[in-house]
Every structure is written in structure tokens, then in C-alpha cells.
mmCIF file of C-alpha atoms (C1' of nucleotides) in Angstrom:
data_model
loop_
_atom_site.group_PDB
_atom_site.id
_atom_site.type_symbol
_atom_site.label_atom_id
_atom_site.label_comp_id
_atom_site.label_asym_id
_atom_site.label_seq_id
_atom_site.Cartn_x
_atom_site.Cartn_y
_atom_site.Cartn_z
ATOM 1 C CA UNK A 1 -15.129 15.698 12.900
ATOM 2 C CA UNK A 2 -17.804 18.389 11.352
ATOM 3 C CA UNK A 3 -15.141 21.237 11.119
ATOM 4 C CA UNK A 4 -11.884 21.006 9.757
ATOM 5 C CA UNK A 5 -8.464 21.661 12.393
ATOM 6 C CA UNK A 6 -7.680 24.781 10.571
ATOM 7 C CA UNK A 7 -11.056 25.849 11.043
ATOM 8 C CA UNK A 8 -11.134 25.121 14.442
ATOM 9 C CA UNK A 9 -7.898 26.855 15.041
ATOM 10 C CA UNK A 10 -9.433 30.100 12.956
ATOM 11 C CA UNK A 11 -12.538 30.133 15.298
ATOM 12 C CA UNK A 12 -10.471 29.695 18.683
ATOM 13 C CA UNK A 13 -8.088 32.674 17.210
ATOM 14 C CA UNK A 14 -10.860 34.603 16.257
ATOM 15 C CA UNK A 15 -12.890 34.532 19.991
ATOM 16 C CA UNK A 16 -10.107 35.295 20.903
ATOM 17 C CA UNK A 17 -9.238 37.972 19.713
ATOM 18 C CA UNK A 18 -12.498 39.634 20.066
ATOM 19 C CA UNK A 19 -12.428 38.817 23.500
ATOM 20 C CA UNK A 20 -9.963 41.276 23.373
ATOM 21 C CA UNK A 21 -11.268 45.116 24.617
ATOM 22 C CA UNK A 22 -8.183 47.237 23.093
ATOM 23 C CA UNK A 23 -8.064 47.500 19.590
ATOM 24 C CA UNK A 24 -4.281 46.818 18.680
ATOM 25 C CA UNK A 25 -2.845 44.304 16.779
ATOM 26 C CA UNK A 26 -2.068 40.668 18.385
ATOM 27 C CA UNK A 27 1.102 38.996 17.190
ATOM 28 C CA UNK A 28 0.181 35.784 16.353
ATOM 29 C CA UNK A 29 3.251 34.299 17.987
ATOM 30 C CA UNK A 30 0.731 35.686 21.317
ATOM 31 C CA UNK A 31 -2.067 33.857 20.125
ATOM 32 C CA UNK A 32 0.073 30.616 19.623
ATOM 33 C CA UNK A 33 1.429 30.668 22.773
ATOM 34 C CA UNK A 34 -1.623 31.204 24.636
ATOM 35 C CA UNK A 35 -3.899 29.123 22.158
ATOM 36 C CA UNK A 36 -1.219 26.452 22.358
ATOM 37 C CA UNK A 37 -1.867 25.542 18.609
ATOM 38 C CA UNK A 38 1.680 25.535 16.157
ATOM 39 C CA UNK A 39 2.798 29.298 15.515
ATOM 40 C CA UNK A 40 3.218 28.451 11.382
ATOM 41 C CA UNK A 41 0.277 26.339 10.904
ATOM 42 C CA UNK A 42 -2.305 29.132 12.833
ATOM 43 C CA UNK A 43 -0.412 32.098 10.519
ATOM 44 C CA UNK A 44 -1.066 30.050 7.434
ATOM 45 C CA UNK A 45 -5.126 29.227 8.457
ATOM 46 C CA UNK A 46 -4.838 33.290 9.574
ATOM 47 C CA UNK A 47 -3.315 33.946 6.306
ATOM 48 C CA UNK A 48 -6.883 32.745 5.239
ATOM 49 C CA UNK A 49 -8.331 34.926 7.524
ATOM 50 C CA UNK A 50 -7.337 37.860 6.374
ATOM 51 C CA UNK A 51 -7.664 37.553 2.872
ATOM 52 C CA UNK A 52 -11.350 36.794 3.738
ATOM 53 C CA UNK A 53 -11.310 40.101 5.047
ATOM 54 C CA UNK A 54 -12.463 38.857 8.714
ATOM 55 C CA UNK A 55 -9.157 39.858 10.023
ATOM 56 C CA UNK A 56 -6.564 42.931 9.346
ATOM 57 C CA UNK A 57 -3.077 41.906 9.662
ATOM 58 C CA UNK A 58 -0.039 44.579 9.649
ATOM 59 C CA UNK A 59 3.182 43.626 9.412
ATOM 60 C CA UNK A 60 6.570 44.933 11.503
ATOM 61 C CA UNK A 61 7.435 45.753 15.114
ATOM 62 C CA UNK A 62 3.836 46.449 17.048
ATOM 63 C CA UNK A 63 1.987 44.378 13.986
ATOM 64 C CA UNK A 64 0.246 41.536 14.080
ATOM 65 C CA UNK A 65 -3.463 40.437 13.883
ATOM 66 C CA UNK A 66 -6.781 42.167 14.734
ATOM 67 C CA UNK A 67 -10.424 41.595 13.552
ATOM 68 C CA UNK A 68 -11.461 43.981 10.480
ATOM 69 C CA UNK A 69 -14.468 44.668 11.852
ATOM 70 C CA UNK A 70 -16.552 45.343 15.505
ATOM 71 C CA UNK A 71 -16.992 41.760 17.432
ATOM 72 C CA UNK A 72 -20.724 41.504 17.335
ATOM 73 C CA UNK A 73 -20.846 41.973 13.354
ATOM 74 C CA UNK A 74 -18.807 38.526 12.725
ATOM 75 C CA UNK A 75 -20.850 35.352 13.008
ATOM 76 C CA UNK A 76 -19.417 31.664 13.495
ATOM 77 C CA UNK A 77 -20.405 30.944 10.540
ATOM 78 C CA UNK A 78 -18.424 33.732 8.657
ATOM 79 C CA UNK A 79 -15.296 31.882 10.274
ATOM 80 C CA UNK A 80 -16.463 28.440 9.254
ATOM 81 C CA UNK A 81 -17.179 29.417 5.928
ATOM 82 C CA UNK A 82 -13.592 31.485 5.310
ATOM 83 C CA UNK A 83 -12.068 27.889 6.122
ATOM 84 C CA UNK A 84 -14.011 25.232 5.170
ATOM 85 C CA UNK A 85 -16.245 26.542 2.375
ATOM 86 C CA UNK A 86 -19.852 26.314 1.644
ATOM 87 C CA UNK A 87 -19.600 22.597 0.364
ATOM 88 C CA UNK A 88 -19.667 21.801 3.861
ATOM 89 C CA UNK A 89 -23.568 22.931 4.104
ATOM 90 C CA UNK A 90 -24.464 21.670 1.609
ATOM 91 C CA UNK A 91 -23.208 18.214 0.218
ATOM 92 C CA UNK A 92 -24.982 14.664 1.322
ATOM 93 C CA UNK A 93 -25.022 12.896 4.128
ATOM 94 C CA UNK A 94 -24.359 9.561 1.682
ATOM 95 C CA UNK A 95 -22.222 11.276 -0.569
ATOM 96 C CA UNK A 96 -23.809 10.733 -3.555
ATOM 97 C CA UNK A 97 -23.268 13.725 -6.356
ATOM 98 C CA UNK A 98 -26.944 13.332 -7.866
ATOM 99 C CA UNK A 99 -28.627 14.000 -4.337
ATOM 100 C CA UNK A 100 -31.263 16.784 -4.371
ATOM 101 C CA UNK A 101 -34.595 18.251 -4.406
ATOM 102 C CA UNK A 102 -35.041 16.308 -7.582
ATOM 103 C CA UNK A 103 -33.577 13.303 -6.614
ATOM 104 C CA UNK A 104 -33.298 13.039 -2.900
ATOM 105 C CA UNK A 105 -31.196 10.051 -1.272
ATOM 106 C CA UNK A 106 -33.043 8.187 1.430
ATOM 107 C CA UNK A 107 -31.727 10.656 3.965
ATOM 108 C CA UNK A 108 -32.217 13.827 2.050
ATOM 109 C CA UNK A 109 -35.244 15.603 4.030
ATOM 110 C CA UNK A 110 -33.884 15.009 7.735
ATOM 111 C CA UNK A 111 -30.598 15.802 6.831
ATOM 112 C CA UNK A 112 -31.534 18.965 5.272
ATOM 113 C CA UNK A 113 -33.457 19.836 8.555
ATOM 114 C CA UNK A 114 -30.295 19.334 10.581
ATOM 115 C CA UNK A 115 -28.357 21.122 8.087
ATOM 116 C CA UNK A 116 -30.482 24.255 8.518
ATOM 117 C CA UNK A 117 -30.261 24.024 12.470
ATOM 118 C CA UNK A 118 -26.759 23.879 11.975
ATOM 119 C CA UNK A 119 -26.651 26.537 9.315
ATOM 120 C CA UNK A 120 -28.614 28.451 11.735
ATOM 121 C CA UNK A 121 -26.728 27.610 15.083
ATOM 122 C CA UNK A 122 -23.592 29.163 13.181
ATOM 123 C CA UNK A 123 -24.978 32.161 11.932
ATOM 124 C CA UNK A 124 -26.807 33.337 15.057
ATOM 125 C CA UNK A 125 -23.674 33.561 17.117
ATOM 126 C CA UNK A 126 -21.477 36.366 17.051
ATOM 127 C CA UNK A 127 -17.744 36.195 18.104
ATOM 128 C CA UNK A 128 -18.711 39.118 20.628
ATOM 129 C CA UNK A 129 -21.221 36.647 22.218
ATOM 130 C CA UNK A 130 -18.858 33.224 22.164
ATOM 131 C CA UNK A 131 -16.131 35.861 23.102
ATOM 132 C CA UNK A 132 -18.443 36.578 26.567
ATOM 133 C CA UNK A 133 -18.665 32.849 27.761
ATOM 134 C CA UNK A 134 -14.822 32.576 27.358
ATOM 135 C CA UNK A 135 -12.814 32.789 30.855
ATOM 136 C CA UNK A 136 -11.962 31.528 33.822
ATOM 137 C CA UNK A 137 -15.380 30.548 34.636
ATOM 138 C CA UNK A 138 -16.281 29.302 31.304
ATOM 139 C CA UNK A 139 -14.218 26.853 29.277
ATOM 140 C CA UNK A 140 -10.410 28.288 28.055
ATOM 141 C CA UNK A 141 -9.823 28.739 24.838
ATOM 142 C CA UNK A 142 -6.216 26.740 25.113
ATOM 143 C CA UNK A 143 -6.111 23.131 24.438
ATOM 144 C CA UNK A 144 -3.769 22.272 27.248
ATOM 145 C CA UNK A 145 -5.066 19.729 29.963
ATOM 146 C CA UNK A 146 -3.733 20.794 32.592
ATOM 147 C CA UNK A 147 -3.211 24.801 32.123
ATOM 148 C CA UNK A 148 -2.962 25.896 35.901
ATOM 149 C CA UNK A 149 0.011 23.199 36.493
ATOM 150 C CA UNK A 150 2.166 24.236 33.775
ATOM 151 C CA UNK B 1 -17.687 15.842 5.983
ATOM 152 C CA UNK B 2 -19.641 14.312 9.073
ATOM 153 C CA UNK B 3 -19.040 11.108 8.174
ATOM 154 C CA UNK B 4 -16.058 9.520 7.331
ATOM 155 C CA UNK B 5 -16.056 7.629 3.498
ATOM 156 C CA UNK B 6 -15.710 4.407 4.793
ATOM 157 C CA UNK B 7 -18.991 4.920 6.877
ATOM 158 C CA UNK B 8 -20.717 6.009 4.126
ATOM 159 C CA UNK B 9 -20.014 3.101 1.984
ATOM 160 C CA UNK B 10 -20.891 1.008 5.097
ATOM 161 C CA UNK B 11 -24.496 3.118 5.184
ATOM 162 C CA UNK B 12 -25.282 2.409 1.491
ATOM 163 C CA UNK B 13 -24.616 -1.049 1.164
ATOM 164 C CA UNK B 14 -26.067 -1.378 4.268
ATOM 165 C CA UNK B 15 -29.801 0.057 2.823
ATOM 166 C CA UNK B 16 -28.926 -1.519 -0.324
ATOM 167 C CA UNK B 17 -29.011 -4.947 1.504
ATOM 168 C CA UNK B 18 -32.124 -4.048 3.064
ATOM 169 C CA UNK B 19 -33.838 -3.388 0.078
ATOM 170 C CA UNK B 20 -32.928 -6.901 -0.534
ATOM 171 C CA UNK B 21 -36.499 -8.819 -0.084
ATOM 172 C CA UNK B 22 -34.842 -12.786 -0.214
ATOM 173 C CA UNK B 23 -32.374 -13.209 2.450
ATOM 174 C CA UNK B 24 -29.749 -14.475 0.305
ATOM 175 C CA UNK B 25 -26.233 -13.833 0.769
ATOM 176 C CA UNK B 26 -25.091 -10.970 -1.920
ATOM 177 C CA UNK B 27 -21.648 -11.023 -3.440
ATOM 178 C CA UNK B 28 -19.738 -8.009 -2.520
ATOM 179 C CA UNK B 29 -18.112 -7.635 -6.132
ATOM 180 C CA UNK B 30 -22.409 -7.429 -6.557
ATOM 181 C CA UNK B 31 -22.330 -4.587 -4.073
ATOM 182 C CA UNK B 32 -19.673 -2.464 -5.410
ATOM 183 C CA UNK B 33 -20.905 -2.859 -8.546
ATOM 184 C CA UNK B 34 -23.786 -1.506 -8.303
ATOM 185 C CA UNK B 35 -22.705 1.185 -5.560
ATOM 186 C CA UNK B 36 -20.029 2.131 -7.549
ATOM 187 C CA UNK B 37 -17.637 1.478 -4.997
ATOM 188 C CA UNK B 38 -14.039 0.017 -4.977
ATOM 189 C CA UNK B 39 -14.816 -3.776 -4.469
ATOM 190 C CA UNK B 40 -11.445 -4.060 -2.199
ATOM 191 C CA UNK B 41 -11.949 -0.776 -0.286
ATOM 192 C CA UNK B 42 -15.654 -1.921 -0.019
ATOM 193 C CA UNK B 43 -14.437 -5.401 1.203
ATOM 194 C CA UNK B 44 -12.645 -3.922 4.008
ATOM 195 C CA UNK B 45 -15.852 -1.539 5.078
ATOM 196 C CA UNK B 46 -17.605 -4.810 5.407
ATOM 197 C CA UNK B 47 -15.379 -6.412 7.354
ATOM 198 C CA UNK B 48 -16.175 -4.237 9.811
ATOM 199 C CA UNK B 49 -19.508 -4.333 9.580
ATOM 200 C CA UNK B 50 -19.418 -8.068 9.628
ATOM 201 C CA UNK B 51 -17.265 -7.525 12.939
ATOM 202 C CA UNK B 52 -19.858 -5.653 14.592
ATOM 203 C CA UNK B 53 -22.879 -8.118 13.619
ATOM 204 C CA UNK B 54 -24.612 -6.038 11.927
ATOM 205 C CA UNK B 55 -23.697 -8.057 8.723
ATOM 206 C CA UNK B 56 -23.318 -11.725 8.688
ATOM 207 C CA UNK B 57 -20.392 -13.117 5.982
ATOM 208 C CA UNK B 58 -20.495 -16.167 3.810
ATOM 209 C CA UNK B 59 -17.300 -17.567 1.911
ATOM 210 C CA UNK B 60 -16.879 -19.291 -1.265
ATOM 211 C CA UNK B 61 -20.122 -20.340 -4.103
ATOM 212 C CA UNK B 62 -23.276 -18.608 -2.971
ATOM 213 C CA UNK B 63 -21.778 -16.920 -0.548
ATOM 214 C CA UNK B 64 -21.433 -13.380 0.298
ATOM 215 C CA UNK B 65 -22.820 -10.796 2.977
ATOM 216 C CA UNK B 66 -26.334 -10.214 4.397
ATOM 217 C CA UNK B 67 -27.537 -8.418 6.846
ATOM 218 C CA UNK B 68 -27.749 -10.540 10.287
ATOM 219 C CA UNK B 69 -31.157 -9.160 11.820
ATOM 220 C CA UNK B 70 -34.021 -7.809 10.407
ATOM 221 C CA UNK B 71 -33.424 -4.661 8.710
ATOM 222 C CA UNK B 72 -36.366 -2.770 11.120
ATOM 223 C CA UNK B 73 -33.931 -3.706 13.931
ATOM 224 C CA UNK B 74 -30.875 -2.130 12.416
ATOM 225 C CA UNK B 75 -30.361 1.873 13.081
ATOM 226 C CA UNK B 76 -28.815 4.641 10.775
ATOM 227 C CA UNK B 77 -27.019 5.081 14.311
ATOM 228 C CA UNK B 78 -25.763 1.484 14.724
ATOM 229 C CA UNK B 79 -23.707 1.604 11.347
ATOM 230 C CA UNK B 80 -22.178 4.795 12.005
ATOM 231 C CA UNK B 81 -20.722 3.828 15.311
ATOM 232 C CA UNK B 82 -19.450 0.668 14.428
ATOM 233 C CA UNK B 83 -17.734 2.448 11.955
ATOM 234 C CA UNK B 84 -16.751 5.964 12.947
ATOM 235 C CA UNK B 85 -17.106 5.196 16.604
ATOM 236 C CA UNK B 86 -18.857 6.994 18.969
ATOM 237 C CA UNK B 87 -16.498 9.824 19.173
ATOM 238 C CA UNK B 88 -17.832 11.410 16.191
ATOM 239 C CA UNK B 89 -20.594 11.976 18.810
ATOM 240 C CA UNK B 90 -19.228 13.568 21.514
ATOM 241 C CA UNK B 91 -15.953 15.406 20.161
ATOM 242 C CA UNK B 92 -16.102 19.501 20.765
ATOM 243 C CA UNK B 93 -16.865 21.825 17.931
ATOM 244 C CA UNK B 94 -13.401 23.714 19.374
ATOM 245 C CA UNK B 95 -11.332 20.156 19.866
ATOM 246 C CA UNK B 96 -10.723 21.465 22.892
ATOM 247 C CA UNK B 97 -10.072 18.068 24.935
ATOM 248 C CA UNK B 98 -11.189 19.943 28.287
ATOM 249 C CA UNK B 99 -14.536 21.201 27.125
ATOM 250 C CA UNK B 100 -17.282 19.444 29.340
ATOM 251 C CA UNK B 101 -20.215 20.441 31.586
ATOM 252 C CA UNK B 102 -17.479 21.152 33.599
ATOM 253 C CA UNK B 103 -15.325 23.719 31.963
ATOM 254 C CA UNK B 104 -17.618 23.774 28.548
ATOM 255 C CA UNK B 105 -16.030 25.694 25.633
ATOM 256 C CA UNK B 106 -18.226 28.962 24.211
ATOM 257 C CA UNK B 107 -20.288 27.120 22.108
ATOM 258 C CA UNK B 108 -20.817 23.694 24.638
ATOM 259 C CA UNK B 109 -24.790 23.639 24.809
ATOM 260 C CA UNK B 110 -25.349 24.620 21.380
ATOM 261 C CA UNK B 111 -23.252 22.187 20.192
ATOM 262 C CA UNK B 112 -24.774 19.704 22.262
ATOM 263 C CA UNK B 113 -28.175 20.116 21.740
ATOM 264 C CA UNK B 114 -27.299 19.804 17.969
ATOM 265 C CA UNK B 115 -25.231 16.804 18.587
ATOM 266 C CA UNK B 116 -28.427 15.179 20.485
ATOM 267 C CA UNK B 117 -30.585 15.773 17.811
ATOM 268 C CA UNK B 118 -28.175 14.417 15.013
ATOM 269 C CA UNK B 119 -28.300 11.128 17.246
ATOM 270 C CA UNK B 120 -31.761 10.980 17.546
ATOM 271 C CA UNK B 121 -32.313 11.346 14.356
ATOM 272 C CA UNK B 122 -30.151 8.600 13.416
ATOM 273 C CA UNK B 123 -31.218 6.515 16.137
ATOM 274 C CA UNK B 124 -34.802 6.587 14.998
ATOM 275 C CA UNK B 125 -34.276 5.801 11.585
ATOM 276 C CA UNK B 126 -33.943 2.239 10.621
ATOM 277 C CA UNK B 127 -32.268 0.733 7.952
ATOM 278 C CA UNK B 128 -36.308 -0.626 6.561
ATOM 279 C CA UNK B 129 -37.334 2.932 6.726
ATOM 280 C CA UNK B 130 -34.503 3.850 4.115
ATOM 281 C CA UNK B 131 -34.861 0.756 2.188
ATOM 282 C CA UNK B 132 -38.433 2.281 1.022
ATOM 283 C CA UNK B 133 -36.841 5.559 0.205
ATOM 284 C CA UNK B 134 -34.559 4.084 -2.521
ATOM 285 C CA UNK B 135 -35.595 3.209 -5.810
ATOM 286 C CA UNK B 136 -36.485 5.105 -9.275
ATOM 287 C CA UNK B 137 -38.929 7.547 -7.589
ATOM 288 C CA UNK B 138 -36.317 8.256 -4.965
ATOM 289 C CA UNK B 139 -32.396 8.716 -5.193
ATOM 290 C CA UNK B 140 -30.603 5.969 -6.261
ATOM 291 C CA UNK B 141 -27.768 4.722 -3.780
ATOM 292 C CA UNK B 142 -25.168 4.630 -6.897
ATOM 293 C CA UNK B 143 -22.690 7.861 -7.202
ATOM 294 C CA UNK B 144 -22.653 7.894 -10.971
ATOM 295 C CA UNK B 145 -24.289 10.556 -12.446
ATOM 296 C CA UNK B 146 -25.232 9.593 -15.372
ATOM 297 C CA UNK B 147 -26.409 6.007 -14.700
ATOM 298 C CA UNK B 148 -29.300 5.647 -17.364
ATOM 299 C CA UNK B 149 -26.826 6.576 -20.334
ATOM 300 C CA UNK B 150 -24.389 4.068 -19.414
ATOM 301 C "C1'" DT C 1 -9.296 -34.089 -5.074
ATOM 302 C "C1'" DT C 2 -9.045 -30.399 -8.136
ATOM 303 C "C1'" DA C 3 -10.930 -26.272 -9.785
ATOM 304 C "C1'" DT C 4 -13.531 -22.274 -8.763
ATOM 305 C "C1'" DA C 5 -15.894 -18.660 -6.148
ATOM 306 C "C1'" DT C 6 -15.852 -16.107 -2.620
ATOM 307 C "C1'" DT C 7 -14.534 -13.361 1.914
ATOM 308 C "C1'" DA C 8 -10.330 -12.188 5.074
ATOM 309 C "C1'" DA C 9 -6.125 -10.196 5.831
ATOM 310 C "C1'" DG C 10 -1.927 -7.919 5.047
ATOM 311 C "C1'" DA C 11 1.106 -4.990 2.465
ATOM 312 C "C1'" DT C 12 1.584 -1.227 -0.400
ATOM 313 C "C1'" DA C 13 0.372 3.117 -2.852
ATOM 314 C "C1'" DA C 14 -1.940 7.483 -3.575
ATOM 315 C "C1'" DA C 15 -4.283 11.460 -1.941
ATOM 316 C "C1'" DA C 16 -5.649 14.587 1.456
ATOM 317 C "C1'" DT C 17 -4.788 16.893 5.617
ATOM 318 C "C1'" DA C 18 -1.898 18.618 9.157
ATOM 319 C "C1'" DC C 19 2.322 20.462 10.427
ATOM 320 C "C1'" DT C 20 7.286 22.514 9.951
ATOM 321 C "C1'" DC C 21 10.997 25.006 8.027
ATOM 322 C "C1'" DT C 22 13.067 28.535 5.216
ATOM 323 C "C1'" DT C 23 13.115 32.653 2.850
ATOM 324 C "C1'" DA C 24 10.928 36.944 1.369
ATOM 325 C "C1'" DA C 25 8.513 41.162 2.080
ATOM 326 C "C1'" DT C 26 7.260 44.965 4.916
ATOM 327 C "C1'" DA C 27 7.397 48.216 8.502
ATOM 328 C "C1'" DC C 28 9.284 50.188 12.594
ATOM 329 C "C1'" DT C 29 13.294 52.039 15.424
ATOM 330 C "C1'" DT C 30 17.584 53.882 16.187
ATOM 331 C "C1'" DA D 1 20.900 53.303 6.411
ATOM 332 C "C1'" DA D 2 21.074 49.223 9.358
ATOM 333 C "C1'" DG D 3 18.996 46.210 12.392
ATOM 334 C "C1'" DT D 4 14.964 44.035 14.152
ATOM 335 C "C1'" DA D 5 10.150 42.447 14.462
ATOM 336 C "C1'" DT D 6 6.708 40.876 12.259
ATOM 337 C "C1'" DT D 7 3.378 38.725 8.549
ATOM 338 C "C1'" DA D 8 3.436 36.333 3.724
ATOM 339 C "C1'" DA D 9 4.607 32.784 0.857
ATOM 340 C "C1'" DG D 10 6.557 28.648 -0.753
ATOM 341 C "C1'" DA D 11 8.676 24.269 -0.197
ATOM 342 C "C1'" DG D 12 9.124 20.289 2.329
ATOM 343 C "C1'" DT D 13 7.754 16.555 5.827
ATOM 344 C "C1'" DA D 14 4.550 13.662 8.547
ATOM 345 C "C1'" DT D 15 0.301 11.656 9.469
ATOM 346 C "C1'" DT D 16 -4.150 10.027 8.354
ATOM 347 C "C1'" DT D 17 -7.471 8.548 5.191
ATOM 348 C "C1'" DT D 18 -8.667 6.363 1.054
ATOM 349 C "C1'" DA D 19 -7.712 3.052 -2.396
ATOM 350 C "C1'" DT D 20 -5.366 -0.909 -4.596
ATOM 351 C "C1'" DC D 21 -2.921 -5.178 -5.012
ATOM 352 C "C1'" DT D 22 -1.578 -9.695 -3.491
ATOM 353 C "C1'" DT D 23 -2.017 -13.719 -0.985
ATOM 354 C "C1'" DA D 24 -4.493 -16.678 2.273
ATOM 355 C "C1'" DA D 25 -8.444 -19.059 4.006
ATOM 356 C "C1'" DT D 26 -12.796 -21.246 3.316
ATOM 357 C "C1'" DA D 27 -16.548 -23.284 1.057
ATOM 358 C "C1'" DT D 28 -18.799 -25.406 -3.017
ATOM 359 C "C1'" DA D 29 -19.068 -28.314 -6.941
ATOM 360 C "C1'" DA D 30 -17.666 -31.354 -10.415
#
DNA sequence: TTATATTAAGATAAAATACTCTTAATACTT
DNA sequence: AAGTATTAAGAGTATTTTATCTTAATATAA
């Protein structure tokens, strides 16, 4: 698994919410419940989220969660990196500490390559675009199986 | 992490064994030493290995593991699936269980393509081709840092 | 046949990750 | 001011991954 869960969870919240026209706030018990991911574990990786300034939370009656800034200005890879860090770019493929320009590991140059198309992948999609492909004709968002029986 | 630990243990004694020119049997207490690895948790890595045929196992004096084909017949790709399984290639980015051509998630055919070319490039990499790559000029396949003051 | 070298296997322990529960803080509503 | 809805924070539990320890099995050699 490339991504971490509580990244994963942070990205699915955060299409989500941009997929969202109105700009109020989004309890997150609502994005649990529809997301289908645990209520306290998704406000604790949202938590995250917020301090990394990608979301504004408000607390109270009518409070709740909404991005801190217009869809198409938040890439994937902001998300990613919020929750899972840089190290995730950048370490090697074999582990080994002493990998690098200077001292590549047998794998170094093609797995810098794929790196950089991931690298790139990430930061050329906004949440405004992934937001767009998510619906009834596209894939849902939830991870239930079997949605329309339940 | 792409690749689980025990997968990248498997990887590196896996090159180091085809860097090996005589087709002895090496020791795995041999292995770990020099890979800086935990000779039990190393042990068990093998096992698998030795499971899938891609190493062949040898008990008691002179015995020890080797690699049971030639290493130009042995993929990057074959370790990594007898060790991390082929999931690791065909999970979604989201986790979402119902992501497919069918009902793909927002970020299905990027993910995809990148996933394609991550297998090819490990499918077209043998473990030869990364037995040249390792030695002084290029990274060593030990972790320590610091090998040449020890 | 006894001692020794080695891998195999199983049981346990430690660490990391994922998840849950409880309480606190904040803000609204009446 | 009191009650309620909500996020924040901290503590606790469960699961998975990583690592270690112990014993068993197998093969060699003296």
C-alpha cells in the first residue's frame, strides 16, 4: 500500500468535500456516515487537516469542516503530503539510508523516474478536478460494496 | 513505503546472491551479516523465497541458500510478488474495494497507468542487471552508514 | 554414533499503525 | 445562564508488521 489509511481517508474527505457547491461547514459525523470510514479515526486524520491549513474547521451547532481554500487551488499531493510526509517521495526503493546521487543503490535511477511521475501525477490534480469524476456515473467515494442495497 | 520490509530484505539478498559468481550455497548468518539484517527475521524472508523457487535451500555443513535459476532469469517483479503478493499491484490509491473499470474511483486511470509502469519496470529488470549495479562504484546493498569506519 | 553446522518452524515480544472511547473546549440557541 | 451540538485532545485498545528467541529437523564430518 503506497498511501497510508489515514491518508486515504483525508483524500476521500477532502473530494468530497469539494465536490461540495455550497460553502458551509460539513459535520464530520456527515462525512463518516456517507464516507463509511470510523467517525473518531477520520476527525483525528481531519484534525491533521486542518492544522495543515487545507481545511477550516469551526466548532458548535452548524460547525463542522470545510476546505480553507477554492477546490481547484488544492492538489492531491497537498493532501498526501499533510498525512504522510515528504519521506514518502523521497526514501529508497531498497531502503538503504546511504542511497543517493552519490551513492545510488542498484535501483536508484528508475526509481527516481517513477518517483517523479508519481510526484507529478499528484501534483497535477486538483481536488476540483477528482471532485468532477466523483458520482453516480463515476466511482463513489464510500467504501461500501453494495451501497444501493443497504 | 511501497514495499513491505520483508520484501526488501528478500530484494537485497536476492542481488546480493546474484552477485555471487560460484554457485555455492551461502550461509544466511553470511547474508545478514553483510546486509545488516536480523539473521532470524532474514531466515524467515528466505523461507519464502525458498517457497516460491526462486531460492533453492541447503541444510547443515556447506549448506545454505542460492539462487535456483540463473540470475538473468529472475525479475525485480518475481521477488516482490512472492513476497508482497500481487495485490500490492492492483489495490486502489482510494482503498475503495469497488473501484474498477467498472465503477473506477477519481483517480482510476492515473493510477493505473502508473501502476503499469511500476510493473514494467520491475518486470524488465533482472536480478543480473542489478548484480552489476552493486559494488564500490555503486551503492552498497548494506544499510550501515558508515561501513568503511567500522 | 556423536558432535557440529546449518535451515525450518513455532512461539513470543516489540513497534507501528489503525481504531475506539472519554473528556474537554468552544460556540450556538433558547 | 443552561442546554446542546460540535470539533479537539488525550488515553486506551486492537491489529498488523517487524523482530527475536527457542526448539526441531537435516546434513556433514570426525
Amino acid at each position: 500500500m503506497i498511501l497510508s489509511k489515514s491518508c486515504i481517508y483525508g483524500l476521500r474527505a477532502s473530494v468530497y468535500l469539494a465536490s461540495k457547491k455550497k460553502d458551509d461547514f460539513i459535520t464530520i459525523k456527515n462525512l463518516s456516515d456517507d464516507l463509511n470510514i470510523s467517525f473518531h479515526f477520520l476527525t483525528k486524520v481531519l484534525q491533521q487537516l486542518t492544522k495543515a491549513e487545507i481545511l477550516e474547521s469551526y466548532k458548535g451547532p452548524n460547525g463542522g469542516v470545510k476546505l480553507a481554500k477554492p477546490a481547484h487551488s488544492v492538489t492531491f499531493l497537498d493532501v498526501v503530503l499533510s498525512i504522510d510526509g515528504k519521506y514518502m517521495l523521497s526514501e529508497c526503493v531498497l531502503g538503504l539510508p546511504v542511497c543517493g546521487e552519490l551513492n545510488p543503490c542498484p535501483l536508484h535511477d528508475e526509481w527516481h523516474q517513477l518517483k517523479e511521475n508519481l510526484r507529478s501525477m499528484m501534483a497535477n490534480i486538483t481536488l476540483e478536478e477528482l471532485s468532477f469524476r466523483h458520482g453516480p456515473k463515476h466511482g463513489s467515494l464510500s467504501a461500501k460494496r453494495f451501497a444501493s442495497r443497504v
